[in-house]
Short mmCIF file of C-alpha atoms in Angstrom, two decimals:
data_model
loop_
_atom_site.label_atom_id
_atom_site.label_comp_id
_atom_site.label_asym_id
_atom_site.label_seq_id
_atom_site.Cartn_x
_atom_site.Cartn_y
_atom_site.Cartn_z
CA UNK A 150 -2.27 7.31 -23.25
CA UNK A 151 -2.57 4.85 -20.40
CA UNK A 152 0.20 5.15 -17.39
CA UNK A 153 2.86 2.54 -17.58
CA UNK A 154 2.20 -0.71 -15.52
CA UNK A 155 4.03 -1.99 -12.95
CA UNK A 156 6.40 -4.61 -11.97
CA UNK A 157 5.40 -6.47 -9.16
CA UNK A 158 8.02 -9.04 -7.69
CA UNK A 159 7.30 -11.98 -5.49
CA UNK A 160 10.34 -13.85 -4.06
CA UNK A 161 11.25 -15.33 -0.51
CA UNK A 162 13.28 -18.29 0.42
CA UNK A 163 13.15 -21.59 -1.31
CA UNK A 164 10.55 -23.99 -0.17
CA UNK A 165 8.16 -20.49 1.25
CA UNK A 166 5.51 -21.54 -0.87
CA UNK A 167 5.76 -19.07 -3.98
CA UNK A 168 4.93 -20.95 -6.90
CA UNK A 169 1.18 -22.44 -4.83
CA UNK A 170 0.35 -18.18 -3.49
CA UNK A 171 1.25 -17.33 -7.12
CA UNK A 172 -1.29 -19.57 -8.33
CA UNK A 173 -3.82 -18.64 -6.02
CA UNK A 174 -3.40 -15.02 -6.83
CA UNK A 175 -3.67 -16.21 -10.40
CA UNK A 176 -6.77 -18.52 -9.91
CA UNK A 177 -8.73 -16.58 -7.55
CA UNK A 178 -9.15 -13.37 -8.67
CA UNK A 179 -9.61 -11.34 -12.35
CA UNK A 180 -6.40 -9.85 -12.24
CA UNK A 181 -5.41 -6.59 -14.54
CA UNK A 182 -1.79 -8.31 -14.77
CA UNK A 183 -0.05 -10.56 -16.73
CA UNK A 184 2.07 -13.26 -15.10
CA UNK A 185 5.43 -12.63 -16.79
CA UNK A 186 6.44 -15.34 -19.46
CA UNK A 187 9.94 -16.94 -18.77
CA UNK A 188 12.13 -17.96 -21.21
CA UNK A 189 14.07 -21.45 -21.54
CA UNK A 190 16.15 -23.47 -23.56
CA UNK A 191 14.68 -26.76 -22.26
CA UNK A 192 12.57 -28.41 -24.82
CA UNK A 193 9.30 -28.15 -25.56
CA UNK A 194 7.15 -30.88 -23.92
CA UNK A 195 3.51 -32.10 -25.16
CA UNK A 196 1.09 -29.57 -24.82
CA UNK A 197 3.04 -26.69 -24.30
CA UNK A 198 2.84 -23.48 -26.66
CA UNK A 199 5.87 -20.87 -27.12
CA UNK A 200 4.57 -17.73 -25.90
CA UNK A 201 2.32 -18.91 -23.62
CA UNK A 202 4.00 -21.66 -21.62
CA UNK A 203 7.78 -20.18 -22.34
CA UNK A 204 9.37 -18.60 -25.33
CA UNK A 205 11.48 -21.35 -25.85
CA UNK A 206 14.90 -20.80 -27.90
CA UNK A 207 18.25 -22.40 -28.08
CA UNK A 208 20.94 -22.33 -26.00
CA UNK A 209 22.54 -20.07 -28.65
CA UNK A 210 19.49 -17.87 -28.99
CA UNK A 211 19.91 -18.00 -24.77
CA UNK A 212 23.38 -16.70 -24.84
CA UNK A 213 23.58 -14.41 -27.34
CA UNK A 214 20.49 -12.64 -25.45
CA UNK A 215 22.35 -12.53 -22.57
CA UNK A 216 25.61 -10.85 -23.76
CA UNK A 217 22.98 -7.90 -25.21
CA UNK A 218 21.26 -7.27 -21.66
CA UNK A 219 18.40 -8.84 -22.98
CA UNK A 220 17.71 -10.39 -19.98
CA UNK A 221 16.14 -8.91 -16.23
CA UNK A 222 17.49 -11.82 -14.79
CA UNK A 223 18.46 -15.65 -15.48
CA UNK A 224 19.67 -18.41 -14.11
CA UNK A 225 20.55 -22.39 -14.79
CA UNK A 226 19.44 -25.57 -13.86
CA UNK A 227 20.14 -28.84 -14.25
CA UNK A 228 21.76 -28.27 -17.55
CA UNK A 229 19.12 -25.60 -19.06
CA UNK A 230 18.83 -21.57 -18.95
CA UNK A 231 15.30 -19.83 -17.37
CA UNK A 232 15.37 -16.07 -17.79
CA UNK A 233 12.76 -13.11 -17.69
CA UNK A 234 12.71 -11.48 -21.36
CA UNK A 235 13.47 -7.39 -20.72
CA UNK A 236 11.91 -7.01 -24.10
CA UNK A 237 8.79 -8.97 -22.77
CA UNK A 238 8.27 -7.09 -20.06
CA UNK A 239 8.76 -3.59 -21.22
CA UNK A 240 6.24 -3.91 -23.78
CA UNK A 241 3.39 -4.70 -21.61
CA UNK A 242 4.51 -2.22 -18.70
CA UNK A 243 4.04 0.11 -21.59
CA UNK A 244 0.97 -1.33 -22.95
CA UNK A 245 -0.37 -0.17 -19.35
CA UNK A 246 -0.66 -3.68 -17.82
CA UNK A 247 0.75 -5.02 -14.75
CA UNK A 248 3.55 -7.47 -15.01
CA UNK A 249 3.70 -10.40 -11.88
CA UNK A 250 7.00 -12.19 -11.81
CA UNK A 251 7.91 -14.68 -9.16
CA UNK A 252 11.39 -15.60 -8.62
CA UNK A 253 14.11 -16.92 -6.50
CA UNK A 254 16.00 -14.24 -4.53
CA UNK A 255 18.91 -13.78 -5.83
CA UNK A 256 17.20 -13.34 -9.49
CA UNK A 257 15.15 -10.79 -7.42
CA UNK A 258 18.19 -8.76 -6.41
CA UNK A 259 18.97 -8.39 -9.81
CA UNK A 260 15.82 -7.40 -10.83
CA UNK A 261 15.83 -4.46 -7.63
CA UNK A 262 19.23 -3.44 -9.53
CA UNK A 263 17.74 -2.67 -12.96
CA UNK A 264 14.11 -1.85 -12.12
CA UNK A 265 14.04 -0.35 -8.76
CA UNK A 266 10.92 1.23 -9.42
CA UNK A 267 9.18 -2.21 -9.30
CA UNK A 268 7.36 -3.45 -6.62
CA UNK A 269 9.19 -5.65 -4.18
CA UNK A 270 7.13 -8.49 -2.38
CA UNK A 271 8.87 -11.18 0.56
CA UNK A 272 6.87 -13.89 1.05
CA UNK A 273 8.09 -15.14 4.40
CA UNK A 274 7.98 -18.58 6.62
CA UNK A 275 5.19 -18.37 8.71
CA UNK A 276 5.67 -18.47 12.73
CA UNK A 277 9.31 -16.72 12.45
CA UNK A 278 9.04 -17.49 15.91
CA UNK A 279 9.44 -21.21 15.30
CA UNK A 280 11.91 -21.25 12.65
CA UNK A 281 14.71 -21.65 14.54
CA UNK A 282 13.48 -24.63 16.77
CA UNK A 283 12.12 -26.22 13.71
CA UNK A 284 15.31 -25.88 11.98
CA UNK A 285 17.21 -27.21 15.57
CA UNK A 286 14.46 -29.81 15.90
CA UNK A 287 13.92 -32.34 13.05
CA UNK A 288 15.53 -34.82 14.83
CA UNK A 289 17.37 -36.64 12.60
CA UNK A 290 19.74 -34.41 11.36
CA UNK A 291 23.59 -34.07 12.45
CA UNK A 292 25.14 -30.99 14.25
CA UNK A 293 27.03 -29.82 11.12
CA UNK A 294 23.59 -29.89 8.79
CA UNK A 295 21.59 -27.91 11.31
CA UNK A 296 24.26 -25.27 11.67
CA UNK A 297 24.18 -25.25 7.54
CA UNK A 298 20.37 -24.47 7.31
CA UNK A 299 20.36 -22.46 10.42
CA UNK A 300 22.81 -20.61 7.93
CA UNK A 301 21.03 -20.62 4.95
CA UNK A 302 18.02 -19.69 6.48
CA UNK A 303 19.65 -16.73 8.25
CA UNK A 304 21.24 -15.24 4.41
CA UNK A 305 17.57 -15.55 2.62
CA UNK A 306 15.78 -13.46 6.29
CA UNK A 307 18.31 -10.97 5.67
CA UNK A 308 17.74 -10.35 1.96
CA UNK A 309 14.25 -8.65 3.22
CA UNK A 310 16.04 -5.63 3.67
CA UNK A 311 15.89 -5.26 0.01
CA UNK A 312 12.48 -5.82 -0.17
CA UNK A 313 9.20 -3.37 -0.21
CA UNK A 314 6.96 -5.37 1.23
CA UNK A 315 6.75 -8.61 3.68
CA UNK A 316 3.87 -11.14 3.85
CA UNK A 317 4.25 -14.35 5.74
CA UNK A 318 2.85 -17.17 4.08
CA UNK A 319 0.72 -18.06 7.33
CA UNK A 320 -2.23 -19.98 4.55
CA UNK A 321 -2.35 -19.57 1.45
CA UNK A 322 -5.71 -17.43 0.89
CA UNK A 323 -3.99 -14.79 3.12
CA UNK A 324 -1.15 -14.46 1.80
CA UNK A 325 -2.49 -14.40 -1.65
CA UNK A 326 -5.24 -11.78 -0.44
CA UNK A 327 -2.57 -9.29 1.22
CA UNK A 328 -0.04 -9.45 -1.94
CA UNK A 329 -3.31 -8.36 -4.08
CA UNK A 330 -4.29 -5.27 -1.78
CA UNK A 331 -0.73 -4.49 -1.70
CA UNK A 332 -0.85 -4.43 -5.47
CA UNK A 333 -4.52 -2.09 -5.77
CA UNK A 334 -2.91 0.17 -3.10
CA UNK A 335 0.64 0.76 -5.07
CA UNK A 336 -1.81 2.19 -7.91
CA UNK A 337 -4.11 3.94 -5.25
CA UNK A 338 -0.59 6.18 -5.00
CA UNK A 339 -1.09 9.85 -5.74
CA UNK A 340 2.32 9.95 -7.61
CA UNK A 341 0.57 6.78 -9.92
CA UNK A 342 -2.58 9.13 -10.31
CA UNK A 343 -1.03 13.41 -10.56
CA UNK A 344 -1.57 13.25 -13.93
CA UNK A 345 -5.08 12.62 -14.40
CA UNK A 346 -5.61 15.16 -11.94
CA UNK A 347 -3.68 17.78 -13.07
CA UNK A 348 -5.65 16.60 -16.62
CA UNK A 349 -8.83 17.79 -14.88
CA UNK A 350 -7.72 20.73 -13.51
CA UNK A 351 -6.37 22.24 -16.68
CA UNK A 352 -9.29 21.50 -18.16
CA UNK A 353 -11.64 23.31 -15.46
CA UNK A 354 -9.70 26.43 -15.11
CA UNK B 206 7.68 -3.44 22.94
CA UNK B 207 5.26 -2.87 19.98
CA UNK B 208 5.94 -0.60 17.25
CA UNK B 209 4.47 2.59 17.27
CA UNK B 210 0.94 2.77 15.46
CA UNK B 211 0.02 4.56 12.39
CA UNK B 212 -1.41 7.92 12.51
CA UNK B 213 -4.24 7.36 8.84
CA UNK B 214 -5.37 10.97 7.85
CA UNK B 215 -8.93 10.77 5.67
CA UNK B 216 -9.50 13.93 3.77
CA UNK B 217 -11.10 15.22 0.79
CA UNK B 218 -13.30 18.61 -0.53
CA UNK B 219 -16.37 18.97 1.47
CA UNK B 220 -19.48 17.14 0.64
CA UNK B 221 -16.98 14.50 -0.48
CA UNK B 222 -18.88 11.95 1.53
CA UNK B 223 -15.99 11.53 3.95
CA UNK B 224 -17.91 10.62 7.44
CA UNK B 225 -20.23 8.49 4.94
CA UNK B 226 -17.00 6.41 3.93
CA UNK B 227 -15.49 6.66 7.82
CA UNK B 228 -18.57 5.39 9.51
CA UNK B 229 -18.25 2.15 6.68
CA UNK B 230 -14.99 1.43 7.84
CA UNK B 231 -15.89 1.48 11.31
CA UNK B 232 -19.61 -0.25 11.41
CA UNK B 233 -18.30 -3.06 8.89
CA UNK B 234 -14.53 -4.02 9.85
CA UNK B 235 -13.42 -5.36 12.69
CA UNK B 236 -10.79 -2.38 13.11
CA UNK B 237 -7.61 -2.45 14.92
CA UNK B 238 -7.47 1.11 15.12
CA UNK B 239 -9.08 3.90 17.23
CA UNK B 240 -10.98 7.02 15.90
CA UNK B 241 -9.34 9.98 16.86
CA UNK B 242 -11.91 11.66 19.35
CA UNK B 243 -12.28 15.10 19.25
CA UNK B 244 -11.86 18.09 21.32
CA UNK B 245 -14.57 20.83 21.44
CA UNK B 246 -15.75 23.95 23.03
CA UNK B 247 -19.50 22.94 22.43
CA UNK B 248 -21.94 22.23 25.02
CA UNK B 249 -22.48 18.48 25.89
CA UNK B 250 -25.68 17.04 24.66
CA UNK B 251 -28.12 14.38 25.99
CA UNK B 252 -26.33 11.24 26.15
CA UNK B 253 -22.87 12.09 24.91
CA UNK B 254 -20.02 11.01 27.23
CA UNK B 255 -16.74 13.08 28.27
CA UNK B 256 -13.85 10.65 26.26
CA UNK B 257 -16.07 9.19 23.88
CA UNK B 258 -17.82 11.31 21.51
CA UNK B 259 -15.95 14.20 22.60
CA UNK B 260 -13.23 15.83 25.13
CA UNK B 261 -15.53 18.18 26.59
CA UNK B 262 -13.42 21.79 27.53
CA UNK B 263 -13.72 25.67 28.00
CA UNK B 264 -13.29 28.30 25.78
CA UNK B 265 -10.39 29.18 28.22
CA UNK B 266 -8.90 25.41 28.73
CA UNK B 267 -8.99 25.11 24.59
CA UNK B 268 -7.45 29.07 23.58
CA UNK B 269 -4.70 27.04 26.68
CA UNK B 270 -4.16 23.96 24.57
CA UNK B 271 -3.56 26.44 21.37
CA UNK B 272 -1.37 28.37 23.27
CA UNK B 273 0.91 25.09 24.16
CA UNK B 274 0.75 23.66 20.51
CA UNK B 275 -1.35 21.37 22.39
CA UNK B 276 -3.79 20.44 19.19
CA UNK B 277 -2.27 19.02 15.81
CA UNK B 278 -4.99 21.08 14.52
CA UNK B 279 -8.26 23.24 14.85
CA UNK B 280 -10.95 25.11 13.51
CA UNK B 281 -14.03 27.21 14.20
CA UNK B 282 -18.15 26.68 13.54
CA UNK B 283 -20.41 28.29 14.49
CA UNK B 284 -19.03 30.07 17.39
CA UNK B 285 -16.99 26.87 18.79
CA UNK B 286 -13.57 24.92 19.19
CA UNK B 287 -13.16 21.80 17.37
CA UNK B 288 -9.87 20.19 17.39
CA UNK B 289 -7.36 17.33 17.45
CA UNK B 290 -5.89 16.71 20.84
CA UNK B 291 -2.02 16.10 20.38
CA UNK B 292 -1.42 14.14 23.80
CA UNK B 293 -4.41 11.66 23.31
CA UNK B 294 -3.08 10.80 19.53
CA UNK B 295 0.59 10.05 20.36
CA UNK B 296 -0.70 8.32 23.74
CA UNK B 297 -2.70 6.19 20.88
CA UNK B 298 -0.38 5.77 18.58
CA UNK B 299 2.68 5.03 21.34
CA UNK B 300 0.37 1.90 22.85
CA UNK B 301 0.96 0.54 19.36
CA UNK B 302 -2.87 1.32 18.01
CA UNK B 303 -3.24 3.25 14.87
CA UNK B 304 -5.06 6.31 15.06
CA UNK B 305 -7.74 7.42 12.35
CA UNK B 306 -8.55 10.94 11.69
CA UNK B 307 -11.09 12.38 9.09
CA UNK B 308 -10.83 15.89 8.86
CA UNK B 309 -11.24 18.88 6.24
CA UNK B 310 -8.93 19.54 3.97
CA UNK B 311 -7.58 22.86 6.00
CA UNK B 312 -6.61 20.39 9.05
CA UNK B 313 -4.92 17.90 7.20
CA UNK B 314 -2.47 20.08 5.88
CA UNK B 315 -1.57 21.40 9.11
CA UNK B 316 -1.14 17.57 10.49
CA UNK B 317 0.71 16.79 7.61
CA UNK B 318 2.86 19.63 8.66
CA UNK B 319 3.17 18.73 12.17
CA UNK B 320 3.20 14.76 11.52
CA UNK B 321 4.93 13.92 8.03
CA UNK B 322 4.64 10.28 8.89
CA UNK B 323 1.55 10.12 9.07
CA UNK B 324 -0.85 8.44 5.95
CA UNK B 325 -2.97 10.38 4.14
CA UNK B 326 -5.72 9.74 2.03
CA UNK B 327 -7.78 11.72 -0.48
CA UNK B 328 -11.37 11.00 -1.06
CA UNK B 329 -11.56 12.41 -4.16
CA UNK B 330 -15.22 12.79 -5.85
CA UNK B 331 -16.63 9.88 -8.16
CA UNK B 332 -16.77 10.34 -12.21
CA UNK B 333 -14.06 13.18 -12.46
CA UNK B 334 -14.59 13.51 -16.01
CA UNK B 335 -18.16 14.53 -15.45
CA UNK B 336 -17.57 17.28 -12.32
CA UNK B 337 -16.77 19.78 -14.72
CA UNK B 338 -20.39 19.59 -16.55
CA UNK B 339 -21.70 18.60 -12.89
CA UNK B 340 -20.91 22.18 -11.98
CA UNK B 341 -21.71 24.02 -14.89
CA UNK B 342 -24.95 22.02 -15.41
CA UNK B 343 -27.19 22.69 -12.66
CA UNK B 344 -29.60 25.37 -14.38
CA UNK B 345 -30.35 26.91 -11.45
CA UNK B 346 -27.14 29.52 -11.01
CA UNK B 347 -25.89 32.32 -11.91
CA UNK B 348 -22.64 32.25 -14.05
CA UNK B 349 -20.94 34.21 -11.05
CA UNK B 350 -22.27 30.69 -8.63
CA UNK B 351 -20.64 28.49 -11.60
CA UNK B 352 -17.14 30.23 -11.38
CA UNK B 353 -16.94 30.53 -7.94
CA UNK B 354 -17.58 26.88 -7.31
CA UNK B 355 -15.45 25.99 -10.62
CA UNK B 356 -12.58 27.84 -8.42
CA UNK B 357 -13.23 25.92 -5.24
CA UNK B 358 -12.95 22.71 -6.85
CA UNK B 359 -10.13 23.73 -8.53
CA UNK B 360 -8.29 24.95 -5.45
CA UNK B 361 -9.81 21.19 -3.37
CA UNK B 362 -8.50 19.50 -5.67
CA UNK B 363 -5.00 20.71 -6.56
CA UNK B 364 -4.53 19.73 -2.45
CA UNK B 365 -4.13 15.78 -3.78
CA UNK B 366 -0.64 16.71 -4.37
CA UNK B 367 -0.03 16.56 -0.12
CA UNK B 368 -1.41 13.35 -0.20
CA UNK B 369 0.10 9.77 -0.10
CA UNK B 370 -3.10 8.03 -1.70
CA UNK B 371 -5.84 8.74 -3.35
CA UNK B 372 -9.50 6.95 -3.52
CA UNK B 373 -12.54 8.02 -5.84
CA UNK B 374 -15.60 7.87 -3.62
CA UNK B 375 -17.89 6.14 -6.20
CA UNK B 376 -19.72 3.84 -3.77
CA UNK B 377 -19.57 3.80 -0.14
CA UNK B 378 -18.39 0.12 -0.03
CA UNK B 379 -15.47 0.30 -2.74
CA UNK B 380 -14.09 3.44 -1.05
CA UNK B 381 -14.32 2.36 2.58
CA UNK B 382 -13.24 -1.43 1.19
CA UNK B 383 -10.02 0.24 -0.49
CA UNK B 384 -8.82 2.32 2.39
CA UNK B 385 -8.89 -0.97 4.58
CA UNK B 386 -6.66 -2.40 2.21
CA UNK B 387 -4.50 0.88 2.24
CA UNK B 388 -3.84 0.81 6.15
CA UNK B 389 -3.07 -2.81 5.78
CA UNK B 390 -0.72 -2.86 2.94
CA UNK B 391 0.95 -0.06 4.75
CA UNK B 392 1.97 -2.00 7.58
CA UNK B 393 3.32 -4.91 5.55
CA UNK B 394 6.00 -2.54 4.46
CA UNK B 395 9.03 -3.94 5.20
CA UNK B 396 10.11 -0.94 7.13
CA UNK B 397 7.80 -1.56 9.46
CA UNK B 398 8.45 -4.72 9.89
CA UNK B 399 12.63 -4.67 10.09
CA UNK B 400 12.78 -4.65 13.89
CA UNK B 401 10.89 -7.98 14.27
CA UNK B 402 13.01 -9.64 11.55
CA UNK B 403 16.23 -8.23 12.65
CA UNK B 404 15.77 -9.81 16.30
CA UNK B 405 15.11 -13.45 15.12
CA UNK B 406 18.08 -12.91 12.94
CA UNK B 407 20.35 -11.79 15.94
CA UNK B 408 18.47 -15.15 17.73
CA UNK B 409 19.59 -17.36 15.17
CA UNK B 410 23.53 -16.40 14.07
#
């Protein structure tokens, strides 16, 4: 029986540059995971396939999922629900593959609450240094709006705290490369590999 | 200030191939970490230099050290002292440079005693499935050779269990290429990584 896979989550603040590392992780290398399959109640647009785009169901369907748990996390926009099938999920963790899900972070914190034994990844706005006089110095914004992203800004930093890991986006190919060693490392972890072992040694003595 | 450095603790049943897979990671990366030089008893030989290959001492100066709990561990060959200096690896590791050791598997457990924090790796022999036949195949011994080693391996290996990681030396590059990615990944843990977060935060509320 192969191990059970695990859940590796990417998140950070809006605008960090998830969805374009994602992609590079997902372009650039023959990855043993699967990039988790959201579902939606949006419709269908031309060229997309259910089950490999989105499972795509009804806002009924949607609901009625939700009030049975069947959902690691969700959330709406613009009029439509977006959610991570549990179900999904579980089934290839068991199947022994790797399950990549990147999300916004408060869908993350959710996530942390029901599988804490998933990976958790920040990506995080390169130069930290310069965030705050970028944020002071766009010029054209008023007092009040600076002191609201200064804000907002401030709330997503401190969600790292949650987090298992922290990669600043700094380019793209970095970033991308240090979220995949992090990912080969996790199942470099003796607890991820006892049991083979212990396999062995029954066998030899 | 910088944060302390890591103390990385390679390991692994003798004839593993463990200086093999050190010298890789030192001839082919550009490290930011120091090899841990050692302390013997042994006479100096053409060429070597006091602080670089080795910390050259007496007999008298090293039972000393022992005495003080001086080393974080030590052994003896062939008549000789070899050990792990204590001062010049937290001196290391305080400056904010991580600190690689490769050492039997005797000495590790003693570090890991004396240094829980440290990170430490098992080189664990290529095709595991096949060290069984490997052992009992060689022709050439007697079936009181084959037990005896059987037992060794045994005991060598049931030592993965102190260990935070393990890596199967199949080839020279993979295992040296993986432990890289191992020290790395380690210090994007967010742990590591709170204090410079937590001051831009303070910096920006």
């Amino acid at each position: 029986m192969k191990d059970r896979g695990l859940l590796i989550v990417l998140s950070g603040p809006s605008g960090v540059g998830k969805g374009t590392v994602r992609k590079a992780i997902f372009d650039n290398y023959s990855n043993d995971f699967d990039y988790s399959i959201s579902m939606t109640t949006r419709k269908k647009r031309e060229g997309e396939k259910e089950g490999v785009d989105y499972f795509f169901r009804t806002k009924e369907e949607f609901e009625k999922l939700i009030e049975e748990g069947g959902l690691l996390e969700y959330a709406e926009y613009v009029g439509n629900y977006y959610g991570t099938p549990l179900d999904y999920v579980n089934k290839t963790l068991d199947s022994g593959r790797d399950v990549f899900l990147e999300i916004e972070v408060q869908g993350a914190l959710k996530v942390r609450g029901k599988m804490p034994e998933a990976i958790f990844i920040f990506l995080s706005p390169p130069n930290l240094d310069e965030l705050e006089s970028r944020i002071v110095n766009r010029g054209t914004d008023s007092d009040e709006m600076i002191q609201k992203r200064m804000k907002k800004a401030v709330e997503e930093l401190k969600l790292i705290q949650y987090y298992d890991y922290v990669v600043q986006n700094d380019t793209v190919v970095n970033a991308a490369r240090k979220i995949r060693n992090i990912i080969e490392s996790e199942h470099l972890k003796v607890v991820r590999n006892l049991k083979d072992f212990t396999e062995i040694i029954e066998e030899m003595e």
